[in-house]
Short mmCIF file of N, CA and C and ligand atoms in Angstrom, two decimals:
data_model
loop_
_atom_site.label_atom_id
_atom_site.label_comp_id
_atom_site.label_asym_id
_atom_site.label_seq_id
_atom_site.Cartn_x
_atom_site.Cartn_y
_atom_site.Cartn_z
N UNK A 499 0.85 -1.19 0.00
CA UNK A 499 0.00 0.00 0.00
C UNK A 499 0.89 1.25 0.00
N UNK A 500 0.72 2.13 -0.77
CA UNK A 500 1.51 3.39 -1.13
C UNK A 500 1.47 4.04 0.18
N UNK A 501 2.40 5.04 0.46
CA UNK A 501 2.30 5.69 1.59
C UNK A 501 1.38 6.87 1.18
N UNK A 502 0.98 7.67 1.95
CA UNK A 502 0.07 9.02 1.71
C UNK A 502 0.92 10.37 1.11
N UNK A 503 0.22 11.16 0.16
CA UNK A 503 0.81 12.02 -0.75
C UNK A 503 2.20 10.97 -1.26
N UNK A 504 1.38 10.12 -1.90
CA UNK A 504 2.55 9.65 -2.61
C UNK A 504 2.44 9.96 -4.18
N UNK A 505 3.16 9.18 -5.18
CA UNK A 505 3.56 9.36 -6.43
C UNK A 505 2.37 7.96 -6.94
N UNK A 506 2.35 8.45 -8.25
CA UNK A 506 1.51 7.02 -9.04
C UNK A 506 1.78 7.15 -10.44
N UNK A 507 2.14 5.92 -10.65
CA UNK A 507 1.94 5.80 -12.22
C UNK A 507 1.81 4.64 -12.79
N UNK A 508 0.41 4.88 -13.89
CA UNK A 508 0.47 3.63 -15.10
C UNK A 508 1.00 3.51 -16.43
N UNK A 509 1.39 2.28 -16.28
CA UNK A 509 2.50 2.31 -17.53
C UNK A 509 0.79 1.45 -18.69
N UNK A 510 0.67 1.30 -19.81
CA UNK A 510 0.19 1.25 -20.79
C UNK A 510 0.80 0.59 -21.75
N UNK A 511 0.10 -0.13 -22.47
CA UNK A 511 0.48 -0.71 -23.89
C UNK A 511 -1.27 -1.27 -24.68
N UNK A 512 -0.71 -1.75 -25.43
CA UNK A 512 -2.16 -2.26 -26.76
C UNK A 512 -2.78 -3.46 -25.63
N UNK A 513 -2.24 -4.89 -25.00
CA UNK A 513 -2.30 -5.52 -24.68
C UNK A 513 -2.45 -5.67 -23.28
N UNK A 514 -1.43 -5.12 -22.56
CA UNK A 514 -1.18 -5.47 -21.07
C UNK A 514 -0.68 -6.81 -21.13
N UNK A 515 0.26 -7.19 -22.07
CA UNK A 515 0.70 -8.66 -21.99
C UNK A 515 2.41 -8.64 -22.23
N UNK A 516 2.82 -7.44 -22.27
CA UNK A 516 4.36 -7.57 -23.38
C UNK A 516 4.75 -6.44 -22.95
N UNK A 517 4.68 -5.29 -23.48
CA UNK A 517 5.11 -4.02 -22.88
C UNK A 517 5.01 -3.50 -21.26
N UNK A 518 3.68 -3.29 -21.04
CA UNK A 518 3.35 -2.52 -20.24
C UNK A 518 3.61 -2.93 -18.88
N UNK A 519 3.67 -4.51 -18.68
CA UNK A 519 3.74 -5.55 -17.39
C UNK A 519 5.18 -5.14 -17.44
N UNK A 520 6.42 -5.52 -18.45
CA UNK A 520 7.36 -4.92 -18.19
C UNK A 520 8.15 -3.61 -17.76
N UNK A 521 7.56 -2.59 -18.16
CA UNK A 521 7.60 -1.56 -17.42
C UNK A 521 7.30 -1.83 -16.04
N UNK A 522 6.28 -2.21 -15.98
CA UNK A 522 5.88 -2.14 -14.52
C UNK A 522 7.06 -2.89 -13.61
N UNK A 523 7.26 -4.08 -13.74
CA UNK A 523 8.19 -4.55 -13.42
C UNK A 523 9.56 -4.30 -12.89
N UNK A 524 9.92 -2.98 -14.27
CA UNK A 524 11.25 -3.24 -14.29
C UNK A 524 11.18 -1.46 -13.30
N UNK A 525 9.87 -0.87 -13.48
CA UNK A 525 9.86 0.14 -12.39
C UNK A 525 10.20 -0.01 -11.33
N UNK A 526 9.22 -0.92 -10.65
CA UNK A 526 8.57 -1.35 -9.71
C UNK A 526 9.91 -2.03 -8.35
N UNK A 527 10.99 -2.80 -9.35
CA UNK A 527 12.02 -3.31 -8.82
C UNK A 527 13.39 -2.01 -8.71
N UNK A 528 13.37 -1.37 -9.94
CA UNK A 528 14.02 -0.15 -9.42
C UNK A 528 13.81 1.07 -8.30
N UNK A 529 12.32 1.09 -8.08
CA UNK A 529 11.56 1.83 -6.79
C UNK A 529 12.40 1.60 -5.55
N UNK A 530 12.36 -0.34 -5.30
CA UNK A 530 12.25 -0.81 -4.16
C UNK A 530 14.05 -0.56 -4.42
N UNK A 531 14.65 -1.15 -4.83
CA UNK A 531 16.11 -1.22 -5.13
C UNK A 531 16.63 0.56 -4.38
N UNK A 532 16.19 1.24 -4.72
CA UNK A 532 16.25 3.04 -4.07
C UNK A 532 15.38 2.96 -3.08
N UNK A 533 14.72 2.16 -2.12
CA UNK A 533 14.00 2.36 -0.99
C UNK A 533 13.02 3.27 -1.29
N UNK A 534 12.19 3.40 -2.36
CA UNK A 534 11.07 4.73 -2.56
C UNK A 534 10.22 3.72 -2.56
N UNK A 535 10.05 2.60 -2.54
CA UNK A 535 8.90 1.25 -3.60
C UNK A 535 7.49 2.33 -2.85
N UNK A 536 7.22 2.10 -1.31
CA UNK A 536 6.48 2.50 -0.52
C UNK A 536 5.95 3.99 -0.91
N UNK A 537 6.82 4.52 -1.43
CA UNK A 537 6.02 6.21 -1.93
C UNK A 537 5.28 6.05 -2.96
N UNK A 538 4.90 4.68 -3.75
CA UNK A 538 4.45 4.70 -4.95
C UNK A 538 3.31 3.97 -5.57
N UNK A 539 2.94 4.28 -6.18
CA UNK A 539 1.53 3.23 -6.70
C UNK A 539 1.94 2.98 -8.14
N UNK A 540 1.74 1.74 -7.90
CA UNK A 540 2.22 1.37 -10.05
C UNK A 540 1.89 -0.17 -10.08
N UNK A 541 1.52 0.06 -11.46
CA UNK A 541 0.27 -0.11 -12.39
C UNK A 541 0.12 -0.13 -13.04
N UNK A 542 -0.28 -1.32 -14.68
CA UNK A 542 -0.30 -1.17 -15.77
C UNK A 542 -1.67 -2.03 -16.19
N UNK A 543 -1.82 -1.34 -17.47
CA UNK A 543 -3.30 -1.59 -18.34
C UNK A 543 -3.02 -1.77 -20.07
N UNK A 544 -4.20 -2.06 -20.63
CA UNK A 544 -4.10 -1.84 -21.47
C UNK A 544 -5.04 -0.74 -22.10
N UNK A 545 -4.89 -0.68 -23.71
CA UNK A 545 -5.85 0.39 -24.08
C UNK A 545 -7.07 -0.54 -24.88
N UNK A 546 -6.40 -1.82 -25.22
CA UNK A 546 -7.73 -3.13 -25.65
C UNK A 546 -8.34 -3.89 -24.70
N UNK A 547 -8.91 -4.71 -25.43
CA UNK A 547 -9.82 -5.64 -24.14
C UNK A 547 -9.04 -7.04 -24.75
N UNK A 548 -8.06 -6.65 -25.70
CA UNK A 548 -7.47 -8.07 -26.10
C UNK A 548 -7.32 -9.09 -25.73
N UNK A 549 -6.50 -8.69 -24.82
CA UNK A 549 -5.90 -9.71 -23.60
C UNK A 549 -6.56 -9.95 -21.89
N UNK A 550 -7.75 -9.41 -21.60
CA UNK A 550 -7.69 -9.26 -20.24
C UNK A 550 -8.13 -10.27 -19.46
N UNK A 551 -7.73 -10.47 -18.57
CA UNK A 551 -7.42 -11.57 -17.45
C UNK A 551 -6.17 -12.60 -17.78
N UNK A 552 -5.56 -12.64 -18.31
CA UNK A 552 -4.39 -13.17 -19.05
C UNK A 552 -3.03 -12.79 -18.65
N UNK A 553 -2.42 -13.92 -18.05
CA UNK A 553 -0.89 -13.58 -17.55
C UNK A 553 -0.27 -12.32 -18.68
N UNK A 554 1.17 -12.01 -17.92
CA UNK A 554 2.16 -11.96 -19.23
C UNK A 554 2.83 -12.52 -20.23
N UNK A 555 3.07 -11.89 -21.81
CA UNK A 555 3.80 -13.10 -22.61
C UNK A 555 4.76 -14.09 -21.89
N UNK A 556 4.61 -15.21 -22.50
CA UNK A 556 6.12 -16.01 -22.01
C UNK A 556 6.98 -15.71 -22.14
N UNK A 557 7.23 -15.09 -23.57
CA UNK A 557 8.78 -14.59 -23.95
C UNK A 557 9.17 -13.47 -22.78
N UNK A 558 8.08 -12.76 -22.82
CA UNK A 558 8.27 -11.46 -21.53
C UNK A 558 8.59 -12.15 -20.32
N UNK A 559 8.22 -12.82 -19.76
CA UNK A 559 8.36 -13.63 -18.65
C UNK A 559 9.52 -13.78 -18.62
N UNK A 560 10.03 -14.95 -19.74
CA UNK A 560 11.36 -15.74 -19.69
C UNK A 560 12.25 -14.66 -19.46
N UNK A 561 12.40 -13.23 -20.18
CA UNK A 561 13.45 -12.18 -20.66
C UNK A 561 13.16 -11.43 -19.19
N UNK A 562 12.48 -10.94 -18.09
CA UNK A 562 12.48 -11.14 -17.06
C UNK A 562 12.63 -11.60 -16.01
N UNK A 563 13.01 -13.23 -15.94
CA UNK A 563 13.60 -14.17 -15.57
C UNK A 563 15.37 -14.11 -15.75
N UNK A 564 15.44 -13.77 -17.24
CA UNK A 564 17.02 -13.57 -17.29
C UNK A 564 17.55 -12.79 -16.50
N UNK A 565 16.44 -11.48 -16.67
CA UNK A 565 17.21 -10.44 -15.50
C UNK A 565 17.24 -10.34 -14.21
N UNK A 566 16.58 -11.67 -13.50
CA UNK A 566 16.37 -11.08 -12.03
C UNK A 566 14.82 -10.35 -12.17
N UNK A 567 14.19 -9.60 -12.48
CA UNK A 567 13.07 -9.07 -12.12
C UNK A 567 11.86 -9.47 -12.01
N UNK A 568 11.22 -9.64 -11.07
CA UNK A 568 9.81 -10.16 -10.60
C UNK A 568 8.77 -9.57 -11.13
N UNK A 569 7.62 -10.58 -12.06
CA UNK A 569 6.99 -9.88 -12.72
C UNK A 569 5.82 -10.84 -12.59
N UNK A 570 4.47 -10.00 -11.92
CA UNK A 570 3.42 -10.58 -11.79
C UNK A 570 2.23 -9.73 -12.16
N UNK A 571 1.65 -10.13 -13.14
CA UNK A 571 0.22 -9.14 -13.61
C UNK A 571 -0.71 -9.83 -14.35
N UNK A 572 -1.77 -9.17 -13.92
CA UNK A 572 -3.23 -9.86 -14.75
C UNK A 572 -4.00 -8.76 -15.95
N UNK A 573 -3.96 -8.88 -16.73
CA UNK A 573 -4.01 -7.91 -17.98
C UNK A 573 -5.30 -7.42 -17.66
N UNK A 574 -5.57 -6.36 -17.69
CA UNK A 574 -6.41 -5.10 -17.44
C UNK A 574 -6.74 -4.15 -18.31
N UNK A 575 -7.90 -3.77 -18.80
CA UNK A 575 -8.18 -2.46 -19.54
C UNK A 575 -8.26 -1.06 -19.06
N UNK A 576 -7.57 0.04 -19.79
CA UNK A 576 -7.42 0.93 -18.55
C UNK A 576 -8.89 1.54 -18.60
N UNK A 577 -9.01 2.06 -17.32
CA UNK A 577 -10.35 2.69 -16.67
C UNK A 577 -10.30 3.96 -16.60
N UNK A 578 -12.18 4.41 -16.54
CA UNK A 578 -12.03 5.99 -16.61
C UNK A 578 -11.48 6.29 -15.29
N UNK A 579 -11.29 6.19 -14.15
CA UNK A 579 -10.97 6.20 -13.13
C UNK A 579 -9.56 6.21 -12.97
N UNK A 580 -8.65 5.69 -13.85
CA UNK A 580 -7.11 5.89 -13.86
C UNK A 580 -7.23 7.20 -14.35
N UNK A 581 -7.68 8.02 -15.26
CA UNK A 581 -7.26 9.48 -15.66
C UNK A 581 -7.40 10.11 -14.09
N UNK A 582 -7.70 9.97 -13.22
CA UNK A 582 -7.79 10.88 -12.25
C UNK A 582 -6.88 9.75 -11.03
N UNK A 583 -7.32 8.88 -10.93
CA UNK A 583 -5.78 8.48 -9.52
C UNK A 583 -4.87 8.44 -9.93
N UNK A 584 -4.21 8.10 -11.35
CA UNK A 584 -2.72 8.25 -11.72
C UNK A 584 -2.01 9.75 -11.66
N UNK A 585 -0.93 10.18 -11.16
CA UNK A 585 0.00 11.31 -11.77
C UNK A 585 0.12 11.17 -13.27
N UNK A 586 0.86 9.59 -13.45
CA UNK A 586 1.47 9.76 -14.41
C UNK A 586 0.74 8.50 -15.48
N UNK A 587 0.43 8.76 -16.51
CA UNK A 587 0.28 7.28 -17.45
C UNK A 587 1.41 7.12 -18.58
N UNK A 588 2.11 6.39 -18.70
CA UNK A 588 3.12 6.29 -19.31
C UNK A 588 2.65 5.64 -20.27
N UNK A 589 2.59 5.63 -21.59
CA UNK A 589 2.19 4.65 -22.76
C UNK A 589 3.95 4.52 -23.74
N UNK A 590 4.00 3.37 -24.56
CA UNK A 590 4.94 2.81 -25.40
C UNK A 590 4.71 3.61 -26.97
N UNK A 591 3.50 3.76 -27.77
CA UNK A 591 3.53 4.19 -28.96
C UNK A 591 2.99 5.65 -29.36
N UNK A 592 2.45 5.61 -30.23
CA UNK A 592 2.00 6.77 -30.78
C UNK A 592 0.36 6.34 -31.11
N UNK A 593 0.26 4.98 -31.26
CA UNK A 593 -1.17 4.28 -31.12
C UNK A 593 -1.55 4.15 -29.79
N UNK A 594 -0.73 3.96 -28.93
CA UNK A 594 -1.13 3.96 -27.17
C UNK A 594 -1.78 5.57 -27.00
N UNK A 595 -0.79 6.45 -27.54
CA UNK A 595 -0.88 7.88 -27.33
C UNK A 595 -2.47 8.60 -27.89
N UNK A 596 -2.43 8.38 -28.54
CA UNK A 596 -3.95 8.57 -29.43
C UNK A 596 -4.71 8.17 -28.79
N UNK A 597 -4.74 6.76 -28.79
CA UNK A 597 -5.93 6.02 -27.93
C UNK A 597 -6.58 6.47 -26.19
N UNK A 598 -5.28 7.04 -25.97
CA UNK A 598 -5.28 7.27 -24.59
C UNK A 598 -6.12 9.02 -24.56
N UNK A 599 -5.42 9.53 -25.21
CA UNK A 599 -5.89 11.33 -24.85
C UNK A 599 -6.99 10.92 -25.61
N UNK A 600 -7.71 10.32 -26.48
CA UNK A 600 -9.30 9.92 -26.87
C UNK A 600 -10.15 9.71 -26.01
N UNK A 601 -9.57 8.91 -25.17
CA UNK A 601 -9.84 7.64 -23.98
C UNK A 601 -10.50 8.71 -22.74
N UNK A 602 -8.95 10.09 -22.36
CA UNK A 602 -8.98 11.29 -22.01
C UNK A 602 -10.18 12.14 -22.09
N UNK A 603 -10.64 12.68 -22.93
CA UNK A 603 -11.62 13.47 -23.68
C UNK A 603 -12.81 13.00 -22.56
N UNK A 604 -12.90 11.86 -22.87
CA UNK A 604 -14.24 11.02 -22.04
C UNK A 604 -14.43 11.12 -20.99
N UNK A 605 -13.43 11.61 -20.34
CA UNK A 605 -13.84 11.60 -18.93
C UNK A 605 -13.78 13.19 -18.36
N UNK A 606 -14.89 13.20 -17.07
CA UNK A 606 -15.13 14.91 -16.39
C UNK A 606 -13.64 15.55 -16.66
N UNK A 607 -12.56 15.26 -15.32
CA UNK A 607 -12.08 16.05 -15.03
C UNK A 607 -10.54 15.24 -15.38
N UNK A 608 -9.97 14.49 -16.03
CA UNK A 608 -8.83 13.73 -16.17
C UNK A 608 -7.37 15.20 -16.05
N UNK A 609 -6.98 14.33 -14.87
CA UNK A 609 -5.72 15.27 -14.56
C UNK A 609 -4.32 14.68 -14.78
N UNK A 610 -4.48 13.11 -15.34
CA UNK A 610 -3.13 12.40 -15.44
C UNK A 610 -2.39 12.87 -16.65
N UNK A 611 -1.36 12.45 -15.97
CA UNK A 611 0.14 13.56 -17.32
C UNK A 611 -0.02 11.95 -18.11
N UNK A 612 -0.23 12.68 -19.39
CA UNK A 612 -0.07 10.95 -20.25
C UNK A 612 1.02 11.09 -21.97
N UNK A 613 1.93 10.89 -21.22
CA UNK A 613 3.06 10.57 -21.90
C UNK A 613 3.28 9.45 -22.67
N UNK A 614 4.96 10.09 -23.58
CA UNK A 614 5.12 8.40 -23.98
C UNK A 614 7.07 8.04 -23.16
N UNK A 615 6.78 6.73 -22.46
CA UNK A 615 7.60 6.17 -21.49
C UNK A 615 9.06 6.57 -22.64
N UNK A 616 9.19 6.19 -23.95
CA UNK A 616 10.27 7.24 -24.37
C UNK A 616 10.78 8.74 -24.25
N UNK A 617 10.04 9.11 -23.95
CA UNK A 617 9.87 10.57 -23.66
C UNK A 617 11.18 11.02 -23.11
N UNK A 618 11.32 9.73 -21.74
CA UNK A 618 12.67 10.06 -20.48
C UNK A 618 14.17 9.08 -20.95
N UNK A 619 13.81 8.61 -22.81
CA UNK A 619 15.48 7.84 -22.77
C UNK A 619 16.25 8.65 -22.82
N UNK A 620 17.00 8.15 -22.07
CA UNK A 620 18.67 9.37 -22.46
C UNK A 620 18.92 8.91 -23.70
N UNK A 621 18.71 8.03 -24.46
CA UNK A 621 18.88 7.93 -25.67
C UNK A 621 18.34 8.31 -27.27
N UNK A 622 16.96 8.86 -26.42
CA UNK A 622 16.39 9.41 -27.50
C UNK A 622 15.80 8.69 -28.37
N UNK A 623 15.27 6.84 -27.59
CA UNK A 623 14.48 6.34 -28.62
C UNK A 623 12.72 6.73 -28.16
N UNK A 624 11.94 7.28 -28.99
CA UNK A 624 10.87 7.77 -28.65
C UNK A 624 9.93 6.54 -28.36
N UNK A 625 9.75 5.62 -29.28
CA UNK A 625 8.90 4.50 -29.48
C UNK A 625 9.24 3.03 -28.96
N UNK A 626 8.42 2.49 -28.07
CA UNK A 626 9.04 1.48 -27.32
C UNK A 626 8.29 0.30 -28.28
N UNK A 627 8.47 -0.17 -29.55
CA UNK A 627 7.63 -0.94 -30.03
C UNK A 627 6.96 -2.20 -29.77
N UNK A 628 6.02 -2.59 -30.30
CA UNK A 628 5.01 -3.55 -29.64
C UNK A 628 5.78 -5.06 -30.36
N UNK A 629 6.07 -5.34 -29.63
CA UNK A 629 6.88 -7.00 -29.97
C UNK A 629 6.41 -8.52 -30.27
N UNK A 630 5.10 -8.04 -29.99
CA UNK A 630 3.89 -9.41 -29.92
C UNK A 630 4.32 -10.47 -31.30
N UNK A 631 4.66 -9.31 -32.26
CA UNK A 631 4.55 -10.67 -33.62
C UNK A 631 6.34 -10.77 -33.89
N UNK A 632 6.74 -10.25 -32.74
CA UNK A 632 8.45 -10.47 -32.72
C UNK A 632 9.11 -11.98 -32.10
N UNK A 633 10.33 -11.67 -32.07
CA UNK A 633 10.61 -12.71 -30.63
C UNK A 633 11.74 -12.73 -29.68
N UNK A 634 12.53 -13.55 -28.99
CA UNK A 634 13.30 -13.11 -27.85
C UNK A 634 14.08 -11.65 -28.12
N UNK A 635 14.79 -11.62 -29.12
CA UNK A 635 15.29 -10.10 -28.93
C UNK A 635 14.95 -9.07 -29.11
N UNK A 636 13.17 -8.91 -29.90
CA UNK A 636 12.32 -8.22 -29.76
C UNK A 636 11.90 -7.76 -27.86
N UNK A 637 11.93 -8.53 -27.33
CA UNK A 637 11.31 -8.40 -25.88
C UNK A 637 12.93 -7.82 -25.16
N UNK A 638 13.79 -8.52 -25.43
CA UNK A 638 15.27 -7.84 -24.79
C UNK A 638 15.31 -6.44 -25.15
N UNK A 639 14.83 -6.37 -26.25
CA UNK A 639 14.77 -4.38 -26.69
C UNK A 639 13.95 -3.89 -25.99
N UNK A 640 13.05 -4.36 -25.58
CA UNK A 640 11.96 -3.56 -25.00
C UNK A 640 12.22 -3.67 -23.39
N UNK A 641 12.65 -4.43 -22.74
CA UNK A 641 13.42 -4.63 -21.84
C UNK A 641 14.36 -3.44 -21.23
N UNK A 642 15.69 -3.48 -22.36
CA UNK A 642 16.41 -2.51 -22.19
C UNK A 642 16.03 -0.80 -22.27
N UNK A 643 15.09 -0.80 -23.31
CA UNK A 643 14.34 0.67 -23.69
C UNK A 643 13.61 0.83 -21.98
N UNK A 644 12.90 -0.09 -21.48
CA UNK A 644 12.31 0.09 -20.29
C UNK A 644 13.38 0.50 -19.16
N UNK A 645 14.38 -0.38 -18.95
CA UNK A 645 15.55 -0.02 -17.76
C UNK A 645 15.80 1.51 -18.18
N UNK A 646 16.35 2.27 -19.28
CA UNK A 646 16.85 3.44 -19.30
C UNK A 646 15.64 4.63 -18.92
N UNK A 647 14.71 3.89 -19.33
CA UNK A 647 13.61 5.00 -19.39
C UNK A 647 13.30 5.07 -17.81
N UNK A 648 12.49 4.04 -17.25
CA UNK A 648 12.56 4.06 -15.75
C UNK A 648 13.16 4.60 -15.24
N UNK A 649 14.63 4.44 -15.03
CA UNK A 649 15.92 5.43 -14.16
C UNK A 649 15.61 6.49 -14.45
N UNK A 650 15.32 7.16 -15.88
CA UNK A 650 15.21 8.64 -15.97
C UNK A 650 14.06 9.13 -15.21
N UNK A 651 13.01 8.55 -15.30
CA UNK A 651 11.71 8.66 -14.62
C UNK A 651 11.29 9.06 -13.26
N UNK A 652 12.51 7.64 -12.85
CA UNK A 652 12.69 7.84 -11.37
C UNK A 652 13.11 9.27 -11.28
N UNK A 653 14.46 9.42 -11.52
CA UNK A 653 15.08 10.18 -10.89
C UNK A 653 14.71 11.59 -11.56
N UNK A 654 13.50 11.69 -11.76
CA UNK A 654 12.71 12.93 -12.53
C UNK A 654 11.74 13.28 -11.30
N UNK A 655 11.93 11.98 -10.55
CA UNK A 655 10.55 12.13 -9.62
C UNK A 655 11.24 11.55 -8.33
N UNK A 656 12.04 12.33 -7.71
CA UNK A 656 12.70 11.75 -6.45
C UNK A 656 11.81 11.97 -5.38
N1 6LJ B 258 -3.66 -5.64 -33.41
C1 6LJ B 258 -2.56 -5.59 -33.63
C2 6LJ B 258 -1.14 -5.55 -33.85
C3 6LJ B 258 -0.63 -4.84 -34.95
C4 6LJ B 258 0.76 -4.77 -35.15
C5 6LJ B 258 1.61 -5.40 -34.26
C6 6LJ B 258 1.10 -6.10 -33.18
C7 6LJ B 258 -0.27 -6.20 -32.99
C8 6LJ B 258 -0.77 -6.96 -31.83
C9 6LJ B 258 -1.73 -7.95 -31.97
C10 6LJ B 258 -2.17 -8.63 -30.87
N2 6LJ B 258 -3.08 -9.65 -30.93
C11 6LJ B 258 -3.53 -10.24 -32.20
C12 6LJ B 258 -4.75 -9.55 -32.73
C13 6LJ B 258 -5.81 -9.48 -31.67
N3 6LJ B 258 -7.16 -9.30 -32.22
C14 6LJ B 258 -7.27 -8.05 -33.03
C15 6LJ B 258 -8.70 -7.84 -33.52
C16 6LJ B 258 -9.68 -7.89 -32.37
C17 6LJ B 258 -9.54 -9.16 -31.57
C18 6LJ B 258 -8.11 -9.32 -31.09
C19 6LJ B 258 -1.63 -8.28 -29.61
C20 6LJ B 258 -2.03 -8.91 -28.43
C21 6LJ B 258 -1.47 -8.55 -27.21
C22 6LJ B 258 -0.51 -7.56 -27.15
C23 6LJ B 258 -0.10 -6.92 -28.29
C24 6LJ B 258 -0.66 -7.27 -29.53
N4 6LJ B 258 -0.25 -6.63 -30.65
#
């Protein structure tokens, strides 16, 4: 349970099966790793009903497994109710992005900052692409795009 006046954010993808669980993940373990885990609420969805109730990919799994990072989620559609408890919604594309400030529109008073999780690479890759019809080193990219982006994130939001 987050501590009070804390921080929140959902990370996003098409699915909630490949991207977005990883983010969360690879947040979620960098939080606790800096002792903040407790200041934070995080959280990922999707913007389809594709996948929901449905673990994460395997490949995602396995490539999470390589690294050490603990990754447990049940695929979710995001809710009108996340535009207002999230700070932050982090999405992967430019189809997440659309879908989402659409998604936005719909609701009274939506106050969440809804970005794209490239936004914070120090590298300057904007688009975290969707890997579903890829395979293992499709998910290692997205992996790594997630570690750089997170750290920046974090430490955007100490
Ligand atoms: N759509 C697309 C798409 C386009 C380009 C690259 C990847 C994808 C793609 C496709 C998926 N499922 C197959 C199609 C699902 N059905 C589409 C029609 C409605 C009934 C459901 C994915 C599932 C989970 C996470 C990411 C996914 N990403």
């Amino acid at each position: 349970m987050a501590a009070p006046g804390s921080k929140s954010v959902l990370f996003v993808c098409l699915g909630n099966i490949c991207r977005s669980p990883i983010a969360e993940a690879v947040f979620r373990k960098m939080a606790a790793d800096s002792g903040v885990v407790d200041q934070w609420r995080i959280d990922s969805a999707a913007t389809s009903t594709y996948e929901i109730g449905n673990p994460p990919d395997h490949r995602g799994q396995a490539c999470m497994k390589r690294h050490n990072v603990p990754m447990r989620h049940v695929a979710r559609q995001v809710t009108k109710d996340d535009f207002t408890s999230f700070s932050y919604i982090l999405c992967m594309d430019d189809s997440n992005l659309s879908d989402l400030n659409r998604k936005a529109k719909q609701v009274k008073n939506s106050t969440a900052k809804i970005e794209l999780l490239g936004s914070y690479d120090p590298e300057k890759e904007l688009i975290i692409k969707d890997p579903y019809y890829g395979g293992d080193e499709d998910f290692e990219k997205v992996y790594e795009q997630c570690l750089r982006c997170c750290k920046a994130f974090l430490e955007a939001n100490p």
